[in-house]
CSV table of C-alpha atoms in Angstrom, one decimal:
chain,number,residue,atom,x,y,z
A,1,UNK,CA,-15.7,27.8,-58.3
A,2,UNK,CA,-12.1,29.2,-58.3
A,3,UNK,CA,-11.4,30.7,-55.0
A,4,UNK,CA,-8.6,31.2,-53.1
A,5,UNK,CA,-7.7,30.5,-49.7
A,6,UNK,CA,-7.1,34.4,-48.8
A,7,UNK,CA,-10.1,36.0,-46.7
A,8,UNK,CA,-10.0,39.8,-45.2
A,9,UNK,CA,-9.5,40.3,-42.2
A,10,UNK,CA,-8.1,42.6,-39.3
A,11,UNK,CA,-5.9,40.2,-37.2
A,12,UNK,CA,-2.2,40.6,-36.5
A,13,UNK,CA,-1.2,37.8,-39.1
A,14,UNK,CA,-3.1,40.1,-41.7
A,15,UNK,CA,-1.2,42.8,-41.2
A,16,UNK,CA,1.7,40.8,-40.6
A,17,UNK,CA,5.1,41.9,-43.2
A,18,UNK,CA,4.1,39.2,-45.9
A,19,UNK,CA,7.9,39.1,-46.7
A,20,UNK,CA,8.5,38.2,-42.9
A,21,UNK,CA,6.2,35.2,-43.6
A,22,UNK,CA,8.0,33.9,-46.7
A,23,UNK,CA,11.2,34.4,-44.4
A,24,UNK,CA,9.5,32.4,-42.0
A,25,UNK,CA,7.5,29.9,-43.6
A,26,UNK,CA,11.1,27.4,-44.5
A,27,UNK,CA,12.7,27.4,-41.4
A,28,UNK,CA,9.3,26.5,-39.5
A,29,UNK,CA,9.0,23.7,-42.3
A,30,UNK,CA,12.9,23.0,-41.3
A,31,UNK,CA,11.9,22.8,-37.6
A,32,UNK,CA,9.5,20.1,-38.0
A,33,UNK,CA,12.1,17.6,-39.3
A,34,UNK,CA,14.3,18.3,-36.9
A,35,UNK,CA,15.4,15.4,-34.3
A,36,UNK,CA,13.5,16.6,-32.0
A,37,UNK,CA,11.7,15.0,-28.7
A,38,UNK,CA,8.0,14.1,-29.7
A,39,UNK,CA,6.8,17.0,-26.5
A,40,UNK,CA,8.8,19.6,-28.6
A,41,UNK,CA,6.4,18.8,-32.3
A,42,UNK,CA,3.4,18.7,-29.8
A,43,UNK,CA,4.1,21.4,-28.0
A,44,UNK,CA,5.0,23.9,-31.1
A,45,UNK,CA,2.0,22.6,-32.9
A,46,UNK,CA,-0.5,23.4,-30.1
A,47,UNK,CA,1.6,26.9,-29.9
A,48,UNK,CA,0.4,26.6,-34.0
A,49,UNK,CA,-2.7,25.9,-32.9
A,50,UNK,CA,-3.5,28.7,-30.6
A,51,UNK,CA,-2.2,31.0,-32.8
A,52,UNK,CA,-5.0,30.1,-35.5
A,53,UNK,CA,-7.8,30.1,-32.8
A,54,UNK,CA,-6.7,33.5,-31.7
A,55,UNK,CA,-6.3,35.2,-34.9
A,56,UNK,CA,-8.2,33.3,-37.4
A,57,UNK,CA,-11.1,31.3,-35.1
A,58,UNK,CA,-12.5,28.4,-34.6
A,59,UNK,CA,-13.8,27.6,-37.9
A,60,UNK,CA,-10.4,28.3,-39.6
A,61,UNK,CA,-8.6,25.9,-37.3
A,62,UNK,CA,-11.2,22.9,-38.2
A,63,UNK,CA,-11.0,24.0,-41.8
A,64,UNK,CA,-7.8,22.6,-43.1
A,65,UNK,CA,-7.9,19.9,-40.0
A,66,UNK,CA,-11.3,18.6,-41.6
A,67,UNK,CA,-9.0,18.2,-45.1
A,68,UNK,CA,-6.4,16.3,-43.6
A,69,UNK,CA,-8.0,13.9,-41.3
A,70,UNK,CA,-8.8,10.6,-43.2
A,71,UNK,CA,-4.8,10.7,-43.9
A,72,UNK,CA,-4.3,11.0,-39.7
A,73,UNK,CA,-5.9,8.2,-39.2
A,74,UNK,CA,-4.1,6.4,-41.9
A,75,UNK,CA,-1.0,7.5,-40.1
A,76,UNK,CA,-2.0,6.4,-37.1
A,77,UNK,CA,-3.2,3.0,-38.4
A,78,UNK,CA,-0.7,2.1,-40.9
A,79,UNK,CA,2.9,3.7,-39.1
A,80,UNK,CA,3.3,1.3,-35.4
A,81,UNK,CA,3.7,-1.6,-38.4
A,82,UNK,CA,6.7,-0.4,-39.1
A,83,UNK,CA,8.0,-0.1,-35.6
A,84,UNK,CA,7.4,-3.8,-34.0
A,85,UNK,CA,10.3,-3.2,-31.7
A,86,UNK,CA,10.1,-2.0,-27.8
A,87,UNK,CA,7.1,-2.3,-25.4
A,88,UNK,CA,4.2,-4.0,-27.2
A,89,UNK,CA,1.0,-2.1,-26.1
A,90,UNK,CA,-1.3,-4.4,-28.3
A,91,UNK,CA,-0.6,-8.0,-29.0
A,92,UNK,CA,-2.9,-10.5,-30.6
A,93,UNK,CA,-1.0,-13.8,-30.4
A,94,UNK,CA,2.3,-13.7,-31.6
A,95,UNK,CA,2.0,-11.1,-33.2
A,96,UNK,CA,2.0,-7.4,-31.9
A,97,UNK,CA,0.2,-4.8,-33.2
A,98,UNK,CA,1.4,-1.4,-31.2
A,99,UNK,CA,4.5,-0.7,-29.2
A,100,UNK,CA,5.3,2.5,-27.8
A,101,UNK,CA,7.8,3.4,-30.3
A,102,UNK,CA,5.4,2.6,-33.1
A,103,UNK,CA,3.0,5.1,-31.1
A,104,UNK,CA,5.3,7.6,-30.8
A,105,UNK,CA,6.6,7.7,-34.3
A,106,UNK,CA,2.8,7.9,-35.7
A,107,UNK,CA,2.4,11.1,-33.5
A,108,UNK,CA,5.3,12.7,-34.2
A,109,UNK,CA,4.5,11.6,-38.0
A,110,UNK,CA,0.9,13.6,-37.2
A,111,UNK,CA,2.3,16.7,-35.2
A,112,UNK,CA,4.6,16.9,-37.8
A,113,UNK,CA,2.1,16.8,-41.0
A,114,UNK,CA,-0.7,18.3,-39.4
A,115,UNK,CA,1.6,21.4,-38.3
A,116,UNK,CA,3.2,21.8,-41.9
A,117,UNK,CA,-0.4,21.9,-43.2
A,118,UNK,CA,-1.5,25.0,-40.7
A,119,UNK,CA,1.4,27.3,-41.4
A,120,UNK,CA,0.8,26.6,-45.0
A,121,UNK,CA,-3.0,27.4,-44.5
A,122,UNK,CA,-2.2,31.0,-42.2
A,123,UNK,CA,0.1,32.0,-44.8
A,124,UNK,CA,-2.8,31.9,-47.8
A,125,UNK,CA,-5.5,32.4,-45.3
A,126,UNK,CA,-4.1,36.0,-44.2
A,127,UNK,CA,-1.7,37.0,-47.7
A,128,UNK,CA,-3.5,38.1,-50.6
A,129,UNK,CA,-1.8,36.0,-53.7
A,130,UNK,CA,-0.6,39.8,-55.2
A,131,UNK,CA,1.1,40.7,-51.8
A,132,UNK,CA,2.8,36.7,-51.9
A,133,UNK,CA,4.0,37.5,-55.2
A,134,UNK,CA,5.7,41.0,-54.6
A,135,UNK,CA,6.9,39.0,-51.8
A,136,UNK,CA,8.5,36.3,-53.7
A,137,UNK,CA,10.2,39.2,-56.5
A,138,UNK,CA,11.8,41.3,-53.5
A,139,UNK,CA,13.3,38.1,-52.6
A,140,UNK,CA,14.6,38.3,-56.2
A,141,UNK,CA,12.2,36.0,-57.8
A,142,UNK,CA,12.8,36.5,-61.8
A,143,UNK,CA,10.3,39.2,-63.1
A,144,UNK,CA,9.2,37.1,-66.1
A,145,UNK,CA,8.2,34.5,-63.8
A,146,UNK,CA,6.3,36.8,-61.8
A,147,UNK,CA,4.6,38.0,-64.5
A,148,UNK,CA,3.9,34.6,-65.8
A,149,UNK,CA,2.0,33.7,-62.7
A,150,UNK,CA,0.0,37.0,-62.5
A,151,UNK,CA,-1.3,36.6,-66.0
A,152,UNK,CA,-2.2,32.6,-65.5
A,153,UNK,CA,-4.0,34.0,-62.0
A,154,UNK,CA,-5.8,36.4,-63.9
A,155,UNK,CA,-6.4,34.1,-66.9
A,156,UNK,CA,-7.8,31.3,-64.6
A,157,UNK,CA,-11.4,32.3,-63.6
A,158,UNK,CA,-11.8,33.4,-67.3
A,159,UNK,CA,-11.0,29.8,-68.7
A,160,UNK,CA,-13.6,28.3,-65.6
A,161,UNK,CA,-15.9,30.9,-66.9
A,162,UNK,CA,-15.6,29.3,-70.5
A,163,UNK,CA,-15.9,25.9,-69.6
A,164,UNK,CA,-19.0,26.8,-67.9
A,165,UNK,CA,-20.1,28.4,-70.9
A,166,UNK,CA,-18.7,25.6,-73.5
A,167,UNK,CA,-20.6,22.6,-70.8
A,168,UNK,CA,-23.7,24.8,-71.2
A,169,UNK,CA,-23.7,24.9,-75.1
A,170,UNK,CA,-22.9,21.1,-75.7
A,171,UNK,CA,-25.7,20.0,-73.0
A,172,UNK,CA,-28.1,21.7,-75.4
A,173,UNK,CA,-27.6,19.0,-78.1
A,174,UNK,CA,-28.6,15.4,-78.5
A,175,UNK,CA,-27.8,12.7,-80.4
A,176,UNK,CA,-30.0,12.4,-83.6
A,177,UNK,CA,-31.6,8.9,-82.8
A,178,UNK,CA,-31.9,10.5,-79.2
A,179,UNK,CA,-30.8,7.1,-77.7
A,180,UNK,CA,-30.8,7.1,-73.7
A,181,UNK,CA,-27.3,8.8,-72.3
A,182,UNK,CA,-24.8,5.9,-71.2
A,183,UNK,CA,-23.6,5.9,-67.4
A,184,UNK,CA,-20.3,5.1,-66.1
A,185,UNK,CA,-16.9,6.7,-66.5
A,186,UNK,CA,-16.2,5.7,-69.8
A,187,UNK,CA,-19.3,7.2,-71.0
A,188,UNK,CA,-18.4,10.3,-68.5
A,189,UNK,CA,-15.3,10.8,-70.4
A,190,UNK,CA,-16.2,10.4,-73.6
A,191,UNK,CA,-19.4,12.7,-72.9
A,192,UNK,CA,-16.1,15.2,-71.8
A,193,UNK,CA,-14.3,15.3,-74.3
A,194,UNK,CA,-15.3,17.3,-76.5
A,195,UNK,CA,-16.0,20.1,-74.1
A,196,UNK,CA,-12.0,19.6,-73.1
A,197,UNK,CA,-10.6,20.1,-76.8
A,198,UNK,CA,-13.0,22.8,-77.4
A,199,UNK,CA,-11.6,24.4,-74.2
A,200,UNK,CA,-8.3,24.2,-75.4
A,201,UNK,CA,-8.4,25.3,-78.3
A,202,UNK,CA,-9.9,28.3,-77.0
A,203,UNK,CA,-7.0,28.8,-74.8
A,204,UNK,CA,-4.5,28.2,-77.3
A,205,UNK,CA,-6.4,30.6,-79.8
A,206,UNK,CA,-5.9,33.5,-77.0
A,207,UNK,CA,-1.8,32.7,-77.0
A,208,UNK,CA,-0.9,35.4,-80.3
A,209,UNK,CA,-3.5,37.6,-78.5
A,210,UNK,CA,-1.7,38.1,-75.4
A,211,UNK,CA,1.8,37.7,-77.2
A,212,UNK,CA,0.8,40.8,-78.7
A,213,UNK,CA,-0.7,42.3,-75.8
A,214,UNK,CA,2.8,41.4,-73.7
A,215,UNK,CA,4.7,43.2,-76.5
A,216,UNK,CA,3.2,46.3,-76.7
A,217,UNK,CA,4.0,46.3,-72.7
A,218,UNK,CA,7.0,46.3,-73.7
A,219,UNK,CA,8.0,42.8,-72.2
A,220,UNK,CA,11.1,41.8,-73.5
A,221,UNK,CA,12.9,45.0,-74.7
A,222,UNK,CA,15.6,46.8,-72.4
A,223,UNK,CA,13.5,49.9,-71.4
A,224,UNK,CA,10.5,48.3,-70.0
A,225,UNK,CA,7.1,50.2,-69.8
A,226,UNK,CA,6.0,48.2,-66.9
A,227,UNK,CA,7.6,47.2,-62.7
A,228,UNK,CA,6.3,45.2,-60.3
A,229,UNK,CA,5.2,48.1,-57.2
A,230,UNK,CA,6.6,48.1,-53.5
A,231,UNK,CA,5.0,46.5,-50.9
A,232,UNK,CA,4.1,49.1,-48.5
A,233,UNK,CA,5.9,48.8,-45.1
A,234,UNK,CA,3.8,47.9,-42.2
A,235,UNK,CA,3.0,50.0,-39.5
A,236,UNK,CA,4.8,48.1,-36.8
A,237,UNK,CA,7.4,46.5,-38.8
A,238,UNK,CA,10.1,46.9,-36.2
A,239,UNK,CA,7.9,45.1,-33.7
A,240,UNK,CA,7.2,42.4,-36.5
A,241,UNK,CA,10.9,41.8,-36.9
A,242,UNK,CA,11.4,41.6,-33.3
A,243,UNK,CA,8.8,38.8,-33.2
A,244,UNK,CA,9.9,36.8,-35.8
A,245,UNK,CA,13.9,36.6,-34.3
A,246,UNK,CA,12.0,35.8,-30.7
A,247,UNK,CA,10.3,33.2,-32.2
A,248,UNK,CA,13.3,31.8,-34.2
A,249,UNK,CA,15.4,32.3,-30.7
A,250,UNK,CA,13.0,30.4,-29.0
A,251,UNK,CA,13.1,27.0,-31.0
A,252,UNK,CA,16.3,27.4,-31.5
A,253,UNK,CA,16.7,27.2,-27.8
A,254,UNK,CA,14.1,24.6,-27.4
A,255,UNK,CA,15.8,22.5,-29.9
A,256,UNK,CA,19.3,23.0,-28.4
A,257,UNK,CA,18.0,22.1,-25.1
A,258,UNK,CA,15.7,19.3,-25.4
A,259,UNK,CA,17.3,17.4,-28.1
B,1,UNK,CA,22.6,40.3,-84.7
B,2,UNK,CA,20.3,43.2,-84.2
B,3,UNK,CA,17.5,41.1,-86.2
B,4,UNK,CA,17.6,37.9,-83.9
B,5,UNK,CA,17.8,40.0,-80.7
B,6,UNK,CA,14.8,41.5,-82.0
B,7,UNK,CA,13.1,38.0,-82.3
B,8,UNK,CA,14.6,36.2,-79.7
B,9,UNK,CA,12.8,39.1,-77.5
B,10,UNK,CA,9.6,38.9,-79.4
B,11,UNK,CA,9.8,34.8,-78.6
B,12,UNK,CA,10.2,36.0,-74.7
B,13,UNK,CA,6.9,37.9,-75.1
B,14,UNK,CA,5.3,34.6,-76.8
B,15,UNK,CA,6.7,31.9,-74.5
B,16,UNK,CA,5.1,34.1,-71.3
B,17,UNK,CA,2.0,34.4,-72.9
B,18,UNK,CA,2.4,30.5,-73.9
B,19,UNK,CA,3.5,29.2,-70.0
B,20,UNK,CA,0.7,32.0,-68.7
B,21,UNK,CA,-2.3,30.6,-70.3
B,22,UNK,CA,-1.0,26.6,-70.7
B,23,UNK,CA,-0.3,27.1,-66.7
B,24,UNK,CA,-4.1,28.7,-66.2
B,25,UNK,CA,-5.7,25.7,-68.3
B,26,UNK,CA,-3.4,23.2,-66.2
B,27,UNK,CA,-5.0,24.9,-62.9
B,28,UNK,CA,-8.6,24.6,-64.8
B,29,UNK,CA,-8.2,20.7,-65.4
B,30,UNK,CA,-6.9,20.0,-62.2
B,31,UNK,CA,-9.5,22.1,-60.1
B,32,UNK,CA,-13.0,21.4,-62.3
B,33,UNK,CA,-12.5,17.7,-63.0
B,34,UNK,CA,-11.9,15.7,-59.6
B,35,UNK,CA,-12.7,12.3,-58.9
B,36,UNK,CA,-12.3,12.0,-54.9
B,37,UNK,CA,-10.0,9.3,-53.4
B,38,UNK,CA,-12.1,8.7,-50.6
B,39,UNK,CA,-9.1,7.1,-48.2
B,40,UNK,CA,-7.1,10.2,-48.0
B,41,UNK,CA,-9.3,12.7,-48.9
B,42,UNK,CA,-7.3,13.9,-51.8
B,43,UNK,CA,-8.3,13.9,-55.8
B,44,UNK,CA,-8.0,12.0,-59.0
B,45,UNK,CA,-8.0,14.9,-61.1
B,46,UNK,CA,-7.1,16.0,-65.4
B,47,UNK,CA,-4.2,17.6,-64.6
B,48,UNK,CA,-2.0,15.2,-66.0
B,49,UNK,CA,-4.3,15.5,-69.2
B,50,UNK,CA,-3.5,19.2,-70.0
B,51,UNK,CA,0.7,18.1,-69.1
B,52,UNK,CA,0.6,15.7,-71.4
B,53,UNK,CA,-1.0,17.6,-74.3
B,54,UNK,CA,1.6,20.9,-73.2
B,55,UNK,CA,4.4,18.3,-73.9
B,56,UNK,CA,3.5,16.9,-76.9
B,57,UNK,CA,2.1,20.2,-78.6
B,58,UNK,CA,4.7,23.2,-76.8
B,59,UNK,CA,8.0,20.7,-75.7
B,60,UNK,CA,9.6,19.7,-72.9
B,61,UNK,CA,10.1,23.1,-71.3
B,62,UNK,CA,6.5,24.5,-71.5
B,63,UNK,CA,5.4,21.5,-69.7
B,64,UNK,CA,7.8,21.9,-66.9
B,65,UNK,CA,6.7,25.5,-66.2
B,66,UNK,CA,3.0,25.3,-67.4
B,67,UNK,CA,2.6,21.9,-65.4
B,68,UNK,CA,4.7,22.5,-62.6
B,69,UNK,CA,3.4,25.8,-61.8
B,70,UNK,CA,-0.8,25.2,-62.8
B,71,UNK,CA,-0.9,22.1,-60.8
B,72,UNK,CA,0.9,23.9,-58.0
B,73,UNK,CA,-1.8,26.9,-58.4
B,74,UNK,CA,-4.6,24.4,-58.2
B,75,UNK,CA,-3.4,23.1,-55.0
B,76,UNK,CA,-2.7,26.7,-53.6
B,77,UNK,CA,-6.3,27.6,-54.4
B,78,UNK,CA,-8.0,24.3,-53.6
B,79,UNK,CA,-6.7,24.5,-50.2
B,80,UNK,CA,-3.9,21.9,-50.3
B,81,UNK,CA,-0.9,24.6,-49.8
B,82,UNK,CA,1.1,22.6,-48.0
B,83,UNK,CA,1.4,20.2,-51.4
B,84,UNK,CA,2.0,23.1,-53.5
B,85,UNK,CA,5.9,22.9,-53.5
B,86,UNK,CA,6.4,19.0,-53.8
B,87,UNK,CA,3.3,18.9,-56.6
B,88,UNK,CA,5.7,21.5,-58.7
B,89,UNK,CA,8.3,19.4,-58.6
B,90,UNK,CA,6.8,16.1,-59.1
B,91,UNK,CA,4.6,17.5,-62.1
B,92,UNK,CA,7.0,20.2,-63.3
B,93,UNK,CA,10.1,17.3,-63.9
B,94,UNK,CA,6.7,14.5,-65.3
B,95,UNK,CA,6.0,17.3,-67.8
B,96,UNK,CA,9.8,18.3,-68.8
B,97,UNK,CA,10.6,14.5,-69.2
B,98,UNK,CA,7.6,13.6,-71.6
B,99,UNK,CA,8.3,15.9,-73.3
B,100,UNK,CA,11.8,15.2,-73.6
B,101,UNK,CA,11.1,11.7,-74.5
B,102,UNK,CA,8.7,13.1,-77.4
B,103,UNK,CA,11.3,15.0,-78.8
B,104,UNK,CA,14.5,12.9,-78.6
B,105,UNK,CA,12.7,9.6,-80.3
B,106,UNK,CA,11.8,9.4,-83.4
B,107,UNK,CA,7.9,8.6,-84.7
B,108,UNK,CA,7.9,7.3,-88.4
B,109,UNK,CA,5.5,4.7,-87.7
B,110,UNK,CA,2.7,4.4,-85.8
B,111,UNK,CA,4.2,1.7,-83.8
B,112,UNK,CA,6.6,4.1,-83.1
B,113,UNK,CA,4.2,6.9,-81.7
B,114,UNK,CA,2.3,4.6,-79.4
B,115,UNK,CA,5.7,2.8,-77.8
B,116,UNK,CA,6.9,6.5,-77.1
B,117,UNK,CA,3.8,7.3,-75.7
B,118,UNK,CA,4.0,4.2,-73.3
B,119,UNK,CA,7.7,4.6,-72.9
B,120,UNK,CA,6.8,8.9,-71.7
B,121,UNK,CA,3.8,7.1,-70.0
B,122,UNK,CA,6.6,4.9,-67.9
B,123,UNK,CA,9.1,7.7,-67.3
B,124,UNK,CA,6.3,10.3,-66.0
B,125,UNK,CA,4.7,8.0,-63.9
B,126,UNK,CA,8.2,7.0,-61.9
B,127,UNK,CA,8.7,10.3,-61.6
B,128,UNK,CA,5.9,11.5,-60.6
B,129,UNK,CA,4.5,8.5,-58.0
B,130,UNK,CA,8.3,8.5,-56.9
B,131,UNK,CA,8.6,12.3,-56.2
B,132,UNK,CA,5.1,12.1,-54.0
B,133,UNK,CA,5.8,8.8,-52.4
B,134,UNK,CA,9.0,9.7,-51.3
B,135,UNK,CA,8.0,12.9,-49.9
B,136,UNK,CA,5.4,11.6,-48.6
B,137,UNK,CA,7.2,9.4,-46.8
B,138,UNK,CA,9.7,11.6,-44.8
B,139,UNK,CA,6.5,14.4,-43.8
B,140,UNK,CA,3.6,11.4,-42.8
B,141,UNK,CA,5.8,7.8,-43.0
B,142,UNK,CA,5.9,5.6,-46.1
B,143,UNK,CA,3.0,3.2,-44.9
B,144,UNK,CA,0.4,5.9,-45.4
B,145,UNK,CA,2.5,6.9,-48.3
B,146,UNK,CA,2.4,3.8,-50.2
B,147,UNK,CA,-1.6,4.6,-50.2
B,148,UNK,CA,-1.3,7.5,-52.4
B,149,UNK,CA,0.5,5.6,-54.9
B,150,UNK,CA,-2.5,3.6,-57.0
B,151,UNK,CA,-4.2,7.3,-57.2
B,152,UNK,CA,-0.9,9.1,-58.7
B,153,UNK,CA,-0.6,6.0,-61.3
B,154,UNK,CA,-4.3,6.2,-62.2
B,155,UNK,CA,-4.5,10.1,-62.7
B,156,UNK,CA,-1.3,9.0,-65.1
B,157,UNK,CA,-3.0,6.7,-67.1
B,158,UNK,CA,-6.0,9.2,-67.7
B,159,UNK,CA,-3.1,11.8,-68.6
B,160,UNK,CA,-1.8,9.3,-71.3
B,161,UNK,CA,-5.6,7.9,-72.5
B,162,UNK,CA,-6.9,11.3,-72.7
B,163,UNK,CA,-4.1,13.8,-73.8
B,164,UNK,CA,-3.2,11.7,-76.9
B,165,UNK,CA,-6.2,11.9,-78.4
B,166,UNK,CA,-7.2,15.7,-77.1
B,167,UNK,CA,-3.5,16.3,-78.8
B,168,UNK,CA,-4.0,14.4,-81.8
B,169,UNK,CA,-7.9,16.3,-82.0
B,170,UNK,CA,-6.5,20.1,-81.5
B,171,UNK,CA,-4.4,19.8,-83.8
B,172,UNK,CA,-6.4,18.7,-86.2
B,173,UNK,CA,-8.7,21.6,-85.5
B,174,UNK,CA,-6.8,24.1,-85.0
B,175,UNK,CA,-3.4,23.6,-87.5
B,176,UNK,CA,-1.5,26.4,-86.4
B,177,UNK,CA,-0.8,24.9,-83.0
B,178,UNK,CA,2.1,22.9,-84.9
B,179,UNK,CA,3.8,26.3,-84.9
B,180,UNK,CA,3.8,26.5,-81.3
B,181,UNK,CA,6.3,24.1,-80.1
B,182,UNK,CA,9.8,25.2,-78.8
């Protein structure tokens, strides 16, 4: 049930610097609200595109496109009635439904949201959530919070693994009278509940356990017992610094000369 | 001097462990209970439930970390990355001001307790429908923003419906959870 996005691989964004992607990832995000002609969004999220096809496939490009779609098409319904000025495209009467700035804005609004969602999916698709972290700490991320999120990822499947186990035990029992289970939310929540506090109470049983744990690691004294590791360099990092400025160069430029 | 440095480091050791596994339950109740919001594809889900029991039971600065960063996990490994930042803001401030609220008013009666809880209820809410409609907004346009709005006050009202009594429950069970709160 708890999975995450990352899946092995051998493609050039796998073995790409994960700290160059976390360099990378805001100023793409900038570069999308930008003012920027609607050809420019289009044109750098089919170069988003391509990039996916080629390194990830076909089936990761529809992936986070199949998540995302209901809300395109909400975009692309609800956004032109909030533009009614310029050339009406669709009028019903009096009243007009579509003008070509209301058209435009909905696919820039689309480009825009659509490419925001793909870098976002490369980045967990091809990093491994250990490699984002020692990412995020050589970009001085505090330790403790690094550490925080290491133990929660590791503590995660085991508290899935007890709710599984918890939902197991309770469906073994029945009411004495054995009356017919209720249907409906209310009698889905209450049916819940109990699994939820004995859940947490579990989890906040395992708190002294760990504090103790984390102590005898030495967290919190001046000599610590314990470092995050390097992230190995790539092979080709020069090459993968090179990239990344060309691509940065690029949409600068673009940017500077369509806008 | 020596003495508190020595327990102020000991309380580092117990608020990681505290934010570590409040943050991995937060992830838990968002990613195993969902209820699909079939328009946008997203999910009603108990998040807000284990917020709303971190703020009452740990304080105001547990929840911000544990809910900011397990609802933000959730997202990350449910495959909505590209929510992840805004979702640890939104829920990250809902779960620092409830708890604020809980700890600045004061809950003699039971009147008392239940117009805090409405009044935490209010602020969280704003905050967090706000933070996610206004984001919204400026990455898709605000007319398909305003749909996500009746889905962000819903999941609110399970937080508050559900996490009082799940608060009021482990406590009883499990006493030495009154020890907990910083």
């Amino acid at each position: 049930m708890i999975d995450t996005l990352y899946r092995r691989g051998d493609s050039f964004l796998h073995y790409y610097d994960c700290r160059l992607k976390l360099f990378l990832l805001p100023l793409l995000l900038v570069f999308f609200f930008m003012p920027a002609p609607w050809f420019l969004s289009a044109g750098f999220l089919l170069f988003l595109f391509f990039l996916t096809l080629t390194a990830l496939g076909f089936v990761d490009l529809l992936l986070p496109l199949k998540m995302i779609y209901p809300l395109l098409i909400f975009i692309l319904i609800l956004t032109p009635f909030f533009y009614p000025t310029g050339l009406p495209l669709l009028k019903i009467g009096s009243f007009v439904f579509l003008t070509d700035k209301g058209l435009l804005e909905s696919f820039l609004y689309i480009s825009r949201f659509t490419g925001i969602t793909i870098i976002f999916f490369m980045l967990f698709r091809t990093t491994p959530m250990e490699d984002i972290l020692l990412g995020l700490s050589w970009y001085r991320l505090p330790y403790t919070l690094t550490l925080v999120i290491s133990v929660a990822l590791r503590y995660i499947p085991h508290l899935a693994g007890l709710y599984g186990q918890i939902t197991s035990a309770h469906a073994l029992r029945c009411s004495v009278n054995d009356t017919p289970p209720r249907k409906g939310l209310f009698a889905r929540l209450r049916k819940i509940f109990p699994i939820l506090v004995s859940l947490m109470i579990q989890g906040v049983k395992t708190i002294p356990v760990l504090t103790m744990a984390l102590e005898l690691k030495g967290i919190g004294r001046d000599n610590g017992r314990t470092r995050l590791r390097n992230i190995p360099a790539p092979e080709k990092r020069g090459w993968q610094i090179f990239l990344t400025i060309l691509l940065l160069v690029f949409l600068i430029i673009f940017l500077i000369v369509f806008s | 001097m020596q003495n508190e440095t020595r327990h102020s480091k000991q309380k580092l050791a117990f608020r990681i462990a505290s934010i570590a596994i409040l943050t991995a339950i937060t992830t838990v109740f968002t990613m195993i209970v969902r209820i699909p919001v079939m328009p946008t594809r997203g999910y009603i889900n108990f998040g807000d439930v284990a917020i709303f029991f971190t703020a009452l039971t740990f304080g105001p600065f547990t929840a911000l970390a544990a809910g900011g960063l397990g609802t933000a996990l959730a997202d990350i490994l449910g495959g909505y990355a590209q929510w992840a930042p805004i979702t640890f803001f939104a829920h990250g401030v809902q779960g620092l001001l409830i708890g604020l609220v809980f700890k600045m008013i004061k809950k003699e009666s039971r009147f008392q307790f239940v117009l805090c809880l409405l009044f935490s209820f209010a602020v969280g809410t704003f905050v967090m429908a706000g933070t996610y409609f206004v984001t919204g907004g400026l990455m898709y346009g605000f007319g398909a923003a305003v749909t996500e709005i009746p889905g962000n006050i819903i999941q609110n009202v399970a937080g508050v419906v559900i996490g009082t009594p799940l608060y009021i429950a482990v406590r009883k069970a499990y006493p030495p959870v009154d020890g907990f709160y910083w």
